XYZ file of C-alpha atoms in Angstrom:
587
model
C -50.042 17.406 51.247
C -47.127 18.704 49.228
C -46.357 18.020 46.055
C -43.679 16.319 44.034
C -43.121 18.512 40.350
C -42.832 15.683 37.892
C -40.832 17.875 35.434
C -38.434 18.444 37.775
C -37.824 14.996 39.311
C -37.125 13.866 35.311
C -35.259 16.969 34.723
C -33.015 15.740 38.016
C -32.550 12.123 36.901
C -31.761 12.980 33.219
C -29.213 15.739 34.310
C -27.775 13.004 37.018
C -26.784 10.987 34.244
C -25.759 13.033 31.853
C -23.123 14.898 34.444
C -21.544 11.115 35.194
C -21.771 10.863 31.520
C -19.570 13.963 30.629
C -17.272 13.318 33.941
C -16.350 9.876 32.571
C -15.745 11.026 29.095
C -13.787 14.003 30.138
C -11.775 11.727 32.311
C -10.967 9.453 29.039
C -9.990 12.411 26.702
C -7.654 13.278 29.180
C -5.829 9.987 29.671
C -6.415 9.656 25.709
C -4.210 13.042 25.170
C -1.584 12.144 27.719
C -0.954 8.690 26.295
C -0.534 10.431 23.053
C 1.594 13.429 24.480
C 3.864 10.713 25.623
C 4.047 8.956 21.944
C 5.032 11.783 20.590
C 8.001 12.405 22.997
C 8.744 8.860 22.685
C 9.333 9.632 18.529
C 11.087 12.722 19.409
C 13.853 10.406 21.402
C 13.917 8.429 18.632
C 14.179 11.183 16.020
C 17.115 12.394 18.346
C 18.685 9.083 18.293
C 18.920 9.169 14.722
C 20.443 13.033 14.566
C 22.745 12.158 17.324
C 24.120 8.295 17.704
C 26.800 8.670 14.499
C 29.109 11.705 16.340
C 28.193 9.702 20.002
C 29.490 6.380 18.305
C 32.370 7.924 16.846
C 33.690 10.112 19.765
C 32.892 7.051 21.910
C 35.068 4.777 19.862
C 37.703 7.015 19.272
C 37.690 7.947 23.116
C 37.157 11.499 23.185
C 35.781 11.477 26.183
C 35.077 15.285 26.176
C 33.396 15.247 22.839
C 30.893 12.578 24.439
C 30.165 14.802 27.220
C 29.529 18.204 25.162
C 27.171 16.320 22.798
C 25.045 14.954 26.284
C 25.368 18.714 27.680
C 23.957 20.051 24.486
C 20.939 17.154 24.394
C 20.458 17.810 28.022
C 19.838 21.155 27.007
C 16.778 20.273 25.448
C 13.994 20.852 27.358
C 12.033 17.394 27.154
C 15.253 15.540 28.075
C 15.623 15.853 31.971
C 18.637 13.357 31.829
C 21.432 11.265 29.810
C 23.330 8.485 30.796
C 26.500 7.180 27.883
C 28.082 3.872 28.900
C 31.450 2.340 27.103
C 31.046 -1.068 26.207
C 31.779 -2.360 29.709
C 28.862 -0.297 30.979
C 31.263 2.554 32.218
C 29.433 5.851 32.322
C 31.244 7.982 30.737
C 28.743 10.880 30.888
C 25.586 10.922 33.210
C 24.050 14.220 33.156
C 20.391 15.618 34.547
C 17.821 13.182 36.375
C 18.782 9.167 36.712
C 16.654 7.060 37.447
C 16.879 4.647 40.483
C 17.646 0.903 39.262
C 14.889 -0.948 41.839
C 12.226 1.150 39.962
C 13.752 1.024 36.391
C 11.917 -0.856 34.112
C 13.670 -2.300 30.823
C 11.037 -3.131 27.808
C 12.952 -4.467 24.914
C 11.310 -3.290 21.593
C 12.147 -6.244 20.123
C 11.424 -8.533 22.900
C 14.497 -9.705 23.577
C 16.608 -8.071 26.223
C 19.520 -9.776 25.833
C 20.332 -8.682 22.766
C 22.216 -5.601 21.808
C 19.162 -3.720 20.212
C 16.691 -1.433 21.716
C 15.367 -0.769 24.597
C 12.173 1.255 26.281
C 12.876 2.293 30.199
C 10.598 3.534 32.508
C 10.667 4.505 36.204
C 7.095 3.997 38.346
C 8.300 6.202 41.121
C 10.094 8.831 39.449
C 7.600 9.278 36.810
C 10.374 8.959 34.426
C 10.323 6.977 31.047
C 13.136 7.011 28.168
C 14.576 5.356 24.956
C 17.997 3.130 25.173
C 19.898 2.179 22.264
C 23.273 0.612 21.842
C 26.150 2.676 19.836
C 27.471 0.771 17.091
C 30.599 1.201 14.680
C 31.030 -0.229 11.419
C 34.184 -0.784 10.142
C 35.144 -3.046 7.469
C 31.448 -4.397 6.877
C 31.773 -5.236 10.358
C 29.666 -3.902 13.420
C 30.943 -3.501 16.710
C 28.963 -2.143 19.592
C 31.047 0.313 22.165
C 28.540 1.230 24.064
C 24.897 2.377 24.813
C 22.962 5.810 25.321
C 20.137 6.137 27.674
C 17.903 8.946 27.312
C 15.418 10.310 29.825
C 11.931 12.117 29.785
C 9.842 13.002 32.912
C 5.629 13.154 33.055
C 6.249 16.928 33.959
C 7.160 16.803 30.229
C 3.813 15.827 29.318
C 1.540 17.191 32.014
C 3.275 21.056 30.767
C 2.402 20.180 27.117
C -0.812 18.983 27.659
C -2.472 21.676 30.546
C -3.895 23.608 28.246
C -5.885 21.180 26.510
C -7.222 19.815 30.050
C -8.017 23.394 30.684
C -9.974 23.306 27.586
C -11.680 19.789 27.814
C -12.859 20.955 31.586
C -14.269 24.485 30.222
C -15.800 23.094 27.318
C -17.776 20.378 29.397
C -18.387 23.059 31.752
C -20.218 25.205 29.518
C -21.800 21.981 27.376
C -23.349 21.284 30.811
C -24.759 24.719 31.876
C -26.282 25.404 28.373
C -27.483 21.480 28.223
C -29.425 22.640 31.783
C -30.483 25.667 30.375
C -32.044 24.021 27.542
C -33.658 20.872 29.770
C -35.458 23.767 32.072
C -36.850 25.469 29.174
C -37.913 22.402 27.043
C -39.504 20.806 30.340
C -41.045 24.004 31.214
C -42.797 24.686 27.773
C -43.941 21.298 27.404
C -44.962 19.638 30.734
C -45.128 22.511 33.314
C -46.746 24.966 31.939
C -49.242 22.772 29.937
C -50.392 21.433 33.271
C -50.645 24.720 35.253
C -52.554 26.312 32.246
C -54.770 22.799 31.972
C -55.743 22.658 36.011
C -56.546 26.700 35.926
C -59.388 26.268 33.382
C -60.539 22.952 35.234
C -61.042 24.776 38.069
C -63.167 27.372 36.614
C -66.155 24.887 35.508
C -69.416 26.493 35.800
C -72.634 24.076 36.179
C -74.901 26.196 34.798
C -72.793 26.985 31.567
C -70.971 23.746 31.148
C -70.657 24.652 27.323
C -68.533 27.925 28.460
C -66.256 25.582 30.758
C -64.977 23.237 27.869
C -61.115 22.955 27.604
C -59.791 25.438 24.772
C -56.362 24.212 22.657
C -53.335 24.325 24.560
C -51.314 22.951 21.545
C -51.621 21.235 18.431
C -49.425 18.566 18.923
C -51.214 14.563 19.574
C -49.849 13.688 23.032
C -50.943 12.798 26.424
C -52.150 16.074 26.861
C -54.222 16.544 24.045
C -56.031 13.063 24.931
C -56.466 14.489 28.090
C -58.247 17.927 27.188
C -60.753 15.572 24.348
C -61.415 12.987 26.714
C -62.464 16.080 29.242
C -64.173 18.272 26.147
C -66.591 14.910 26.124
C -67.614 14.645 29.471
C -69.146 18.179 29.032
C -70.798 17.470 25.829
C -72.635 14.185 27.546
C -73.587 16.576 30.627
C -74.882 18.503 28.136
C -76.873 16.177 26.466
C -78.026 14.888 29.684
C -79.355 18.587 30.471
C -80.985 19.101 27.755
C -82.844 15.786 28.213
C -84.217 17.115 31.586
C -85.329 20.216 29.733
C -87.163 17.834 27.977
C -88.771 15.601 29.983
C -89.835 18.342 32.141
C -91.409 20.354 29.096
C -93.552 17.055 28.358
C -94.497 16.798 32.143
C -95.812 20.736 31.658
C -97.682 19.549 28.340
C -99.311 16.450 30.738
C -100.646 18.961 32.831
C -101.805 21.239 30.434
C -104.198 18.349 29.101
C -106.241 18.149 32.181
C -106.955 21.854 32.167
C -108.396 21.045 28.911
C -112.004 20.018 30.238
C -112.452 23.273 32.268
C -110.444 25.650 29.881
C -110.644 24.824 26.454
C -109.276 28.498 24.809
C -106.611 28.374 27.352
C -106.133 24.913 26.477
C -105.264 25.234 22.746
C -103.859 28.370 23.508
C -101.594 26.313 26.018
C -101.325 23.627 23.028
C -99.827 26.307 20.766
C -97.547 27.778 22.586
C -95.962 24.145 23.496
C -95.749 23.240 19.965
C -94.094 26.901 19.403
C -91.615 26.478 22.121
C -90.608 23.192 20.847
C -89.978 24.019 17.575
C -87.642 26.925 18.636
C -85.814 24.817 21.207
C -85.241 22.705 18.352
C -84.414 25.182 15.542
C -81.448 26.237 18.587
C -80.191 22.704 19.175
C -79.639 22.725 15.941
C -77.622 26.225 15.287
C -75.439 25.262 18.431
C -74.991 21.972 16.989
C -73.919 23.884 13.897
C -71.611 26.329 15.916
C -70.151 23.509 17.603
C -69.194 21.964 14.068
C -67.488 25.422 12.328
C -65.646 25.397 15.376
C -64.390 22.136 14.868
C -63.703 22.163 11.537
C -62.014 25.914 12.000
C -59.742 24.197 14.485
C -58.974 21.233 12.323
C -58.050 23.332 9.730
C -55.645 25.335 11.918
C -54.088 22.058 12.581
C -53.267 20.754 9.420
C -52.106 24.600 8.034
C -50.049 24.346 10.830
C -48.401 20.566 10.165
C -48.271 21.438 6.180
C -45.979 24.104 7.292
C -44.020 22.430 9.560
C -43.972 19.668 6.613
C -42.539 22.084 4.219
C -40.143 23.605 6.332
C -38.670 20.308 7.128
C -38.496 18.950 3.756
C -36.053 21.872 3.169
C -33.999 21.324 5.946
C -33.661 17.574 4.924
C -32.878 18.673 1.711
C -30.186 20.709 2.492
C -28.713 18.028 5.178
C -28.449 15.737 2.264
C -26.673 18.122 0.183
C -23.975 18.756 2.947
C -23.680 14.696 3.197
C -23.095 14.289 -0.104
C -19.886 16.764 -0.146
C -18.800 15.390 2.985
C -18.579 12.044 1.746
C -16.905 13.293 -1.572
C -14.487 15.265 0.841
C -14.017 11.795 3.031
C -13.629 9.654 0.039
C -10.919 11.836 -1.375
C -9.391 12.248 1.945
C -9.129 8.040 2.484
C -7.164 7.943 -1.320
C -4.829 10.508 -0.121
C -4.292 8.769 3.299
C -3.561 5.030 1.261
C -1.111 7.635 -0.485
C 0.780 8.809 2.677
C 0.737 5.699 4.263
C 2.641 4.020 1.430
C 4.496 7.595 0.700
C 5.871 6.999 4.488
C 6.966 3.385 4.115
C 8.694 3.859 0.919
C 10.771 6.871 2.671
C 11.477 4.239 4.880
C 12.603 1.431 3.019
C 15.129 3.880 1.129
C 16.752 4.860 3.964
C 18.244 1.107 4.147
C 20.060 1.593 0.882
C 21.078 5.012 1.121
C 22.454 4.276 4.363
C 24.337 1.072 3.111
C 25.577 3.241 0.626
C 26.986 5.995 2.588
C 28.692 3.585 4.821
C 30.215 2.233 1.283
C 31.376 5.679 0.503
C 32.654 6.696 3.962
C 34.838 2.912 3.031
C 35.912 3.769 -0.177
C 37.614 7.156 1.396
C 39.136 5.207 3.961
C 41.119 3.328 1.977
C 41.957 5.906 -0.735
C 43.445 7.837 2.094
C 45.185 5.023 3.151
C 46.419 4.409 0.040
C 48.011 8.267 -0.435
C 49.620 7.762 2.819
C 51.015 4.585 2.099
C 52.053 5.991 -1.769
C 53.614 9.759 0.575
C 55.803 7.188 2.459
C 56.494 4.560 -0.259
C 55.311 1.582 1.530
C 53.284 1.087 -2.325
C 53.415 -2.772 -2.745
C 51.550 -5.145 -5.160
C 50.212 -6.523 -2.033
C 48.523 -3.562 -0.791
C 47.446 -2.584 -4.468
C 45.824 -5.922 -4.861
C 44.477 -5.464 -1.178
C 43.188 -1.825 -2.446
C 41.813 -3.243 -5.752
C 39.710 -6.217 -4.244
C 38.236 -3.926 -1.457
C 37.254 -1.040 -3.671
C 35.617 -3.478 -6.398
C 33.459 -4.632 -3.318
C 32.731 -1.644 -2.016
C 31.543 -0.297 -5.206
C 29.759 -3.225 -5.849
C 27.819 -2.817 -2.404
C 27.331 0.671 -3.476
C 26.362 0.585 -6.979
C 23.778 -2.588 -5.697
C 21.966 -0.211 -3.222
C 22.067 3.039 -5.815
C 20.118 0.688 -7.869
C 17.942 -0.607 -5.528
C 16.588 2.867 -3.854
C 16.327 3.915 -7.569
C 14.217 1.471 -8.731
C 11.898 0.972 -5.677
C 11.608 5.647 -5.892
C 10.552 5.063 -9.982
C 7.751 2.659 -9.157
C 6.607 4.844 -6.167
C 6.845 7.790 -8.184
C 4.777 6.319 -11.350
C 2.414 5.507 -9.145
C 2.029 8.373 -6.631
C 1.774 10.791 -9.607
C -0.970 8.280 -11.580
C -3.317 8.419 -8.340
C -3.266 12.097 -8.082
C -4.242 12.608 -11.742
C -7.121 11.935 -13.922
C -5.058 11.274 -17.334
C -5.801 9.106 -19.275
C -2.562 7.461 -20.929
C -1.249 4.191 -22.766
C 0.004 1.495 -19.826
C 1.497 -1.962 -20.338
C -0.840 -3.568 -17.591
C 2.132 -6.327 -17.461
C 4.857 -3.696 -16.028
C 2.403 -1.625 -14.496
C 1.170 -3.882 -11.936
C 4.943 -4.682 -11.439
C 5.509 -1.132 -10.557
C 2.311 -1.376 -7.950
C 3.353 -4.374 -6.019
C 7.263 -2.793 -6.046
C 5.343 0.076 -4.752
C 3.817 -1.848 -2.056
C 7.102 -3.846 -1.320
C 6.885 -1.707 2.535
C 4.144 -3.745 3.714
C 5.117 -7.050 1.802
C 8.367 -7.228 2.863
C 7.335 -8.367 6.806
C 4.646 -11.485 5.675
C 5.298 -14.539 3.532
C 2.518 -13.404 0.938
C 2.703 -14.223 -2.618
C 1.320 -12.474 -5.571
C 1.014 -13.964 -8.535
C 0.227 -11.975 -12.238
C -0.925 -13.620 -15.025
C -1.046 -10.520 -17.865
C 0.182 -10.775 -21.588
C 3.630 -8.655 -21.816
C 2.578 -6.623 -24.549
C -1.161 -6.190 -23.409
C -1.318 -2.257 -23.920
C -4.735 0.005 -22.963
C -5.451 3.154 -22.790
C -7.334 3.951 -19.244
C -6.779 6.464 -16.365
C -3.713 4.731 -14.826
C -4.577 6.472 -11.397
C -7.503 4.611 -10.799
C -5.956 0.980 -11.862
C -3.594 1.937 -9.267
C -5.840 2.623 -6.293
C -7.918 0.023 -7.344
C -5.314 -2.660 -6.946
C -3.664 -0.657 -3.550
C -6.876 -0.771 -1.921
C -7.358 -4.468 -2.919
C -4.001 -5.989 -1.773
C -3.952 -4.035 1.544
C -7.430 -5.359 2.289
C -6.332 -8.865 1.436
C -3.024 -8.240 3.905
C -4.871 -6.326 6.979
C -8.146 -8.440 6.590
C -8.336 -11.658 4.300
C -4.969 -12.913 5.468
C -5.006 -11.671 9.426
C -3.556 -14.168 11.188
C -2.413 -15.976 7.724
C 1.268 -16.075 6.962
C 1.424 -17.860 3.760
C -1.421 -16.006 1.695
C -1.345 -16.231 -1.433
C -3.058 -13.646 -4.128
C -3.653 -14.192 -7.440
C -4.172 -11.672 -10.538
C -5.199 -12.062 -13.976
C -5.829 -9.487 -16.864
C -7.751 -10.622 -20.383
C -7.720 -8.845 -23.510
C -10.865 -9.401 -25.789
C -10.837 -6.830 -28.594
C -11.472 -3.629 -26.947
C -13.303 -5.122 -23.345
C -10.534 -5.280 -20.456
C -11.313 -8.248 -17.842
C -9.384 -8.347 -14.395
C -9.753 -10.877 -11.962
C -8.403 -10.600 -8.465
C -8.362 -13.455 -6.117
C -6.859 -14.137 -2.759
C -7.038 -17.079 -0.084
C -7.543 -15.316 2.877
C -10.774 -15.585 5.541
C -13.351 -15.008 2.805
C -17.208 -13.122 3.603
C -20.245 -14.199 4.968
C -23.048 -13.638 2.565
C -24.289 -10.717 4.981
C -21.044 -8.963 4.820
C -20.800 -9.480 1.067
C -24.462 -7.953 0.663
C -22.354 -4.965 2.486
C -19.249 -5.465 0.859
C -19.180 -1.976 -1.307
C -21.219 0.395 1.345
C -19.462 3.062 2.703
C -18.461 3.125 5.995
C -18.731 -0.706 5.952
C -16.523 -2.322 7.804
C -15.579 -5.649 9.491
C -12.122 -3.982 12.003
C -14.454 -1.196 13.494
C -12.818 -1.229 16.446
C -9.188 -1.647 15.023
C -9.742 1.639 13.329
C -10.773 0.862 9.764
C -12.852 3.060 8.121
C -14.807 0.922 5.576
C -14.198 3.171 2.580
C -11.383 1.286 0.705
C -14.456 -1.382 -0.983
C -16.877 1.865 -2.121
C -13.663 4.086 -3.575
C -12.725 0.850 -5.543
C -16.634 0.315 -6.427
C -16.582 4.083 -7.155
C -13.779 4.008 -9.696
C -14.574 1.479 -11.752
C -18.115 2.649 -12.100
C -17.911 6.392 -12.335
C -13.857 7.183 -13.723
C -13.460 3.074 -15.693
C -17.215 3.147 -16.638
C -17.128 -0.472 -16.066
C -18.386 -3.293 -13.555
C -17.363 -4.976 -10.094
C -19.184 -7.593 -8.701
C -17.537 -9.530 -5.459
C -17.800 -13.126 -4.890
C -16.746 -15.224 -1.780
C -16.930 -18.504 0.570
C -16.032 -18.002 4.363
C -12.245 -20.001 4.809
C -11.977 -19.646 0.866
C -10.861 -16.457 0.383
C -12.674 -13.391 -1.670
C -12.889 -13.054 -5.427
C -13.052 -9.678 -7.916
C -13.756 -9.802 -11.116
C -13.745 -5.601 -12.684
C -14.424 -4.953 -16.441
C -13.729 -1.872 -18.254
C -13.523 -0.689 -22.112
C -10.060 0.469 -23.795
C -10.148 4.073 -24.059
C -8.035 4.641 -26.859
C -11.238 5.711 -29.152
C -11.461 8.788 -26.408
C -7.620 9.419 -26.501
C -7.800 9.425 -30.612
């Protein structure tokens, strides 16, 4: 009958899966870095939007027709755009260079979701494997807008697949070789442990000897307590009870030899008690060497015991180290992660501030480009002396508004840049200085005005104006960052209207900060969990669960104070942080 080698039937079932495993993966990376390829071209189109819709809207409005056309030859250029179509306002093309794409497969996604408005536009083409950015062209003049037209631009999945080949070529190889080394491994590890076990156990079965059974006991294969071990003690006993059995025949027989020797006694009585003696003799011997194999049998025993735990102290020691040494390397990881989620809150808000200056600047540069407009309408008018109160008091009112808009905006992107700046450069140092907690927190939440700006939140502050203390300013500011974004992405999702509420006390020298918002509010499970790291309720929506534990770190270790969290599901989540003024350190 053949046989079936259980090590290699698991070995084929566990490899089975683990290929599907790595194919389905594999598969997933790939689609992961192509939809990402194509993001990335997407904000390239929109990057060349920005660099190039001012000279298109201008040459388009003035009509220079072959200005329009140069500036779509020299985009078309560019090797991710495989085509450009520019349209007047009546949807004329005035230049249509490189791939179009047909209009029954062209798809039209308004960005803003409405597509009847002149805003932007996403386009895509099923058939041509084309996809694109659309965005209208429009001139101010005057304060006025006006759009003359429209700009398509085109991008192809040959774009992507080029930019992305090598890193399929790399996912493939490296699950390749993951594979064949994961094989290699499987083979060896079943092989060691199961296979040869089980050949080396059925050889020394099969050399049992009756008449030595003590010789055919099972010797230590390894020192490890599984199924094979049980097996080998389990066999190791049947021997010792044939054994025992054996040497009860031995007996038996010896007393049927001392039966006989007792009715020899009436005819041979020397012979007899000779006879007697040399039983009684023979039995103490056979005793004398139960007992030194009994005694053999022990040493051995204990010998092999004490094999076994030498071995497991060793194996105890060794891994104590290792753990050891794993915890160490945590430890700085999670340092190196914690400092790496401060400095991400950072660039997050570093990135929305750039963008909400760009607003004013850009208002005020259109102010400008107004103000030179009419000066040089005003020297022409003065060069052919056309000068009339009229047009001076024309000139006047329209530069005092133009300044105005200008001077407005100035201010604006100069005031929201201070507050960042304050409080970009307090997070990244460790100083401890003198803040007026009143105009401070002002300068967070101005700070913070990016992500504000699109909800109906409220914040409310209730501080003293003149409440002064000396602390380590960077750490009041990523304590209240990390709280108000928390409230915003997770108390108030799917709120509105939330409102937060903030209060500092000054008793003497103690420093008492509540923080309160009306948001979704904790379980008391997730509160238990509030301040672990790597806690976290939006998992899958990509938090990270470390913005809790940095804000339970800093007022511990840098504020040597107290946090403690309070909260009723639907009644929002409450803070309350106390701290010492520093100023003794300072002085």
């Amino acid at each position: 009958m053949k046989t079936t080698s259980l090590s290699r039937k698991l070995l084929t079932r566990v490899l089975s899966f683990y290929f599907v495993l790595t194919f389905l993966v594999t598969c997933v990376q790939i689609g992961a870095e192509y939809i990402n390829t194509k993001s990335h071209i997407t904000s390239e189109l929109l990057t060349l939007e920005k660099t190039f819709s001012g000279s298109l809207t201008r040459a388009v409005w003035e009509l220079n027709t072959q200005q329009a056309i140069d500036i779509a030859d020299g985009l078309v250029a560019i090797p991710m755009i495989k085509g450009i179509t520019v349209l007047d306002e009546n949807s004329q093309i005035i230049a249509q260079l490189g791939s179009v794409a047909d209009d029954d497969t062209l798809n039209i996604e308004s960005i803003d979701g409405d597509t009847n408005s002149n805003e932007y536009f996403n386009v895509t083409s099923g058939i041509d494997g084309l996809f694109g950015h659309s965005f209208p062209l429009i001139f101010e003049f005057s304060g006025r807008t006006t759009k003359v037209g429209s700009v398509t631009l085109l991008s192809s999945n040959e774009v992507i697949f080029n930019r992305i080949q090598v890193g399929i070529y790399f996912l493939i190889g490296n699950a390749m070789v993951k594979t064949a080394a994961l094989v290699l491994l499987f083979s060896i590890a079943f092989s060691n442990l199961l296979t040869n076990p089980l050949n080396e156990l059925t050889e020394q079965i099969n050399q049992f000897d009756l008449d030595d059974p003590e010789a055919s006991k099972l010797h230590v294969i390894n020192y490890e307590n599984n199924e094979l071990n049980i097996l080998q003690n389990a066999y190791n006993n049947l021997i010792d009870e044939l054994i025992i059995y054996k040497e009860q025949l031995a007996l038996a027989q010896s007393k049927v030899i001392s039966a006989n020797s007792k009715l020899d006694e009436q005819n041979l009585m020397l012979e007899q008690e000779v006879a007697r003696k040399t039983s009684s003799l023979s039995t103490t011997m056979l005793k004398m060497e139960m007992q030194q194999r009994e005694l053999l049998e022990q040493q051995k025993k204990l010998q092999a015991e004490n094999n076994r735990r030498s071995s497991t102290e060793k194996t105890l020691i060794e891994t104590n180290h290792e753990l050891k040494s794993y915890i160490l390397e945590l430890n700085k990881a999670q340092e190196r992660l914690l400092d790496a989620e401060k400095m991400a809150v950072l660039g997050n808000i570093s990135a929305e501030v750039s963008h909400e200056v760009n607003t004013p600047i850009g208002v005020s540069i259109t102010s400008t480009s107004y103000l030179a407009d009419l000066l040089a309408k005003l020297k022409v008018d003065i060069e052919d002396n056309k000068l009339s109160k009229r047009l001076l008091n024309e000139f006047t009112n329209n530069s005092a508004q133009g300044l105005n808009l200008l001077l407005n905006n100035l201010e604006r992107a100069s005031e929201l840049v201070t507050s960042y700046k304050q409080v970009a450069v307090d997070q990244i140092s460790d100083k401890i200085r003198k803040v007026n907690f009143n105009k401070y927190l002002n300068e967070i939440i101005r700070s913070l005005h990016p992500k504000l700006k699109r909800t109906h939140h409220t914040i409310n502050i209730d501080c003293p104006e003149s409440s002064e203390v000396y602390c380590h300013a960077g750490a009041i500011s990523q304590i209240f960052t990390n709280l108000i974004i928390n409230s915003i992405t997770h108390g108030f999702k799917g709120i509105n209207d939330g409102v937060i509420d903030i209060a500092v006390q000054l008793n003497g020298e103690h420093v008492h900060m509540i923080y309160q918002d009306n948001g979704h509010g904790l379980s008391e499970e997730q509160l238990a969990h509030l301040f672990d790291a790597f806690y976290t309720t939006s998992e899958n929506q990509g938090g990270t669960g470390l913005g809790t534990h940095i804000v339970h770190e800093l007022v511990n270790d840098t504020l040597n104070g107290s946090v403690t969290a309070s909260s009723t599901p639907g009644m929002g989540l409450r803070y309350d942080i106390k701290f010492d003024n520093m100023q003794r350190v300072i002085s």
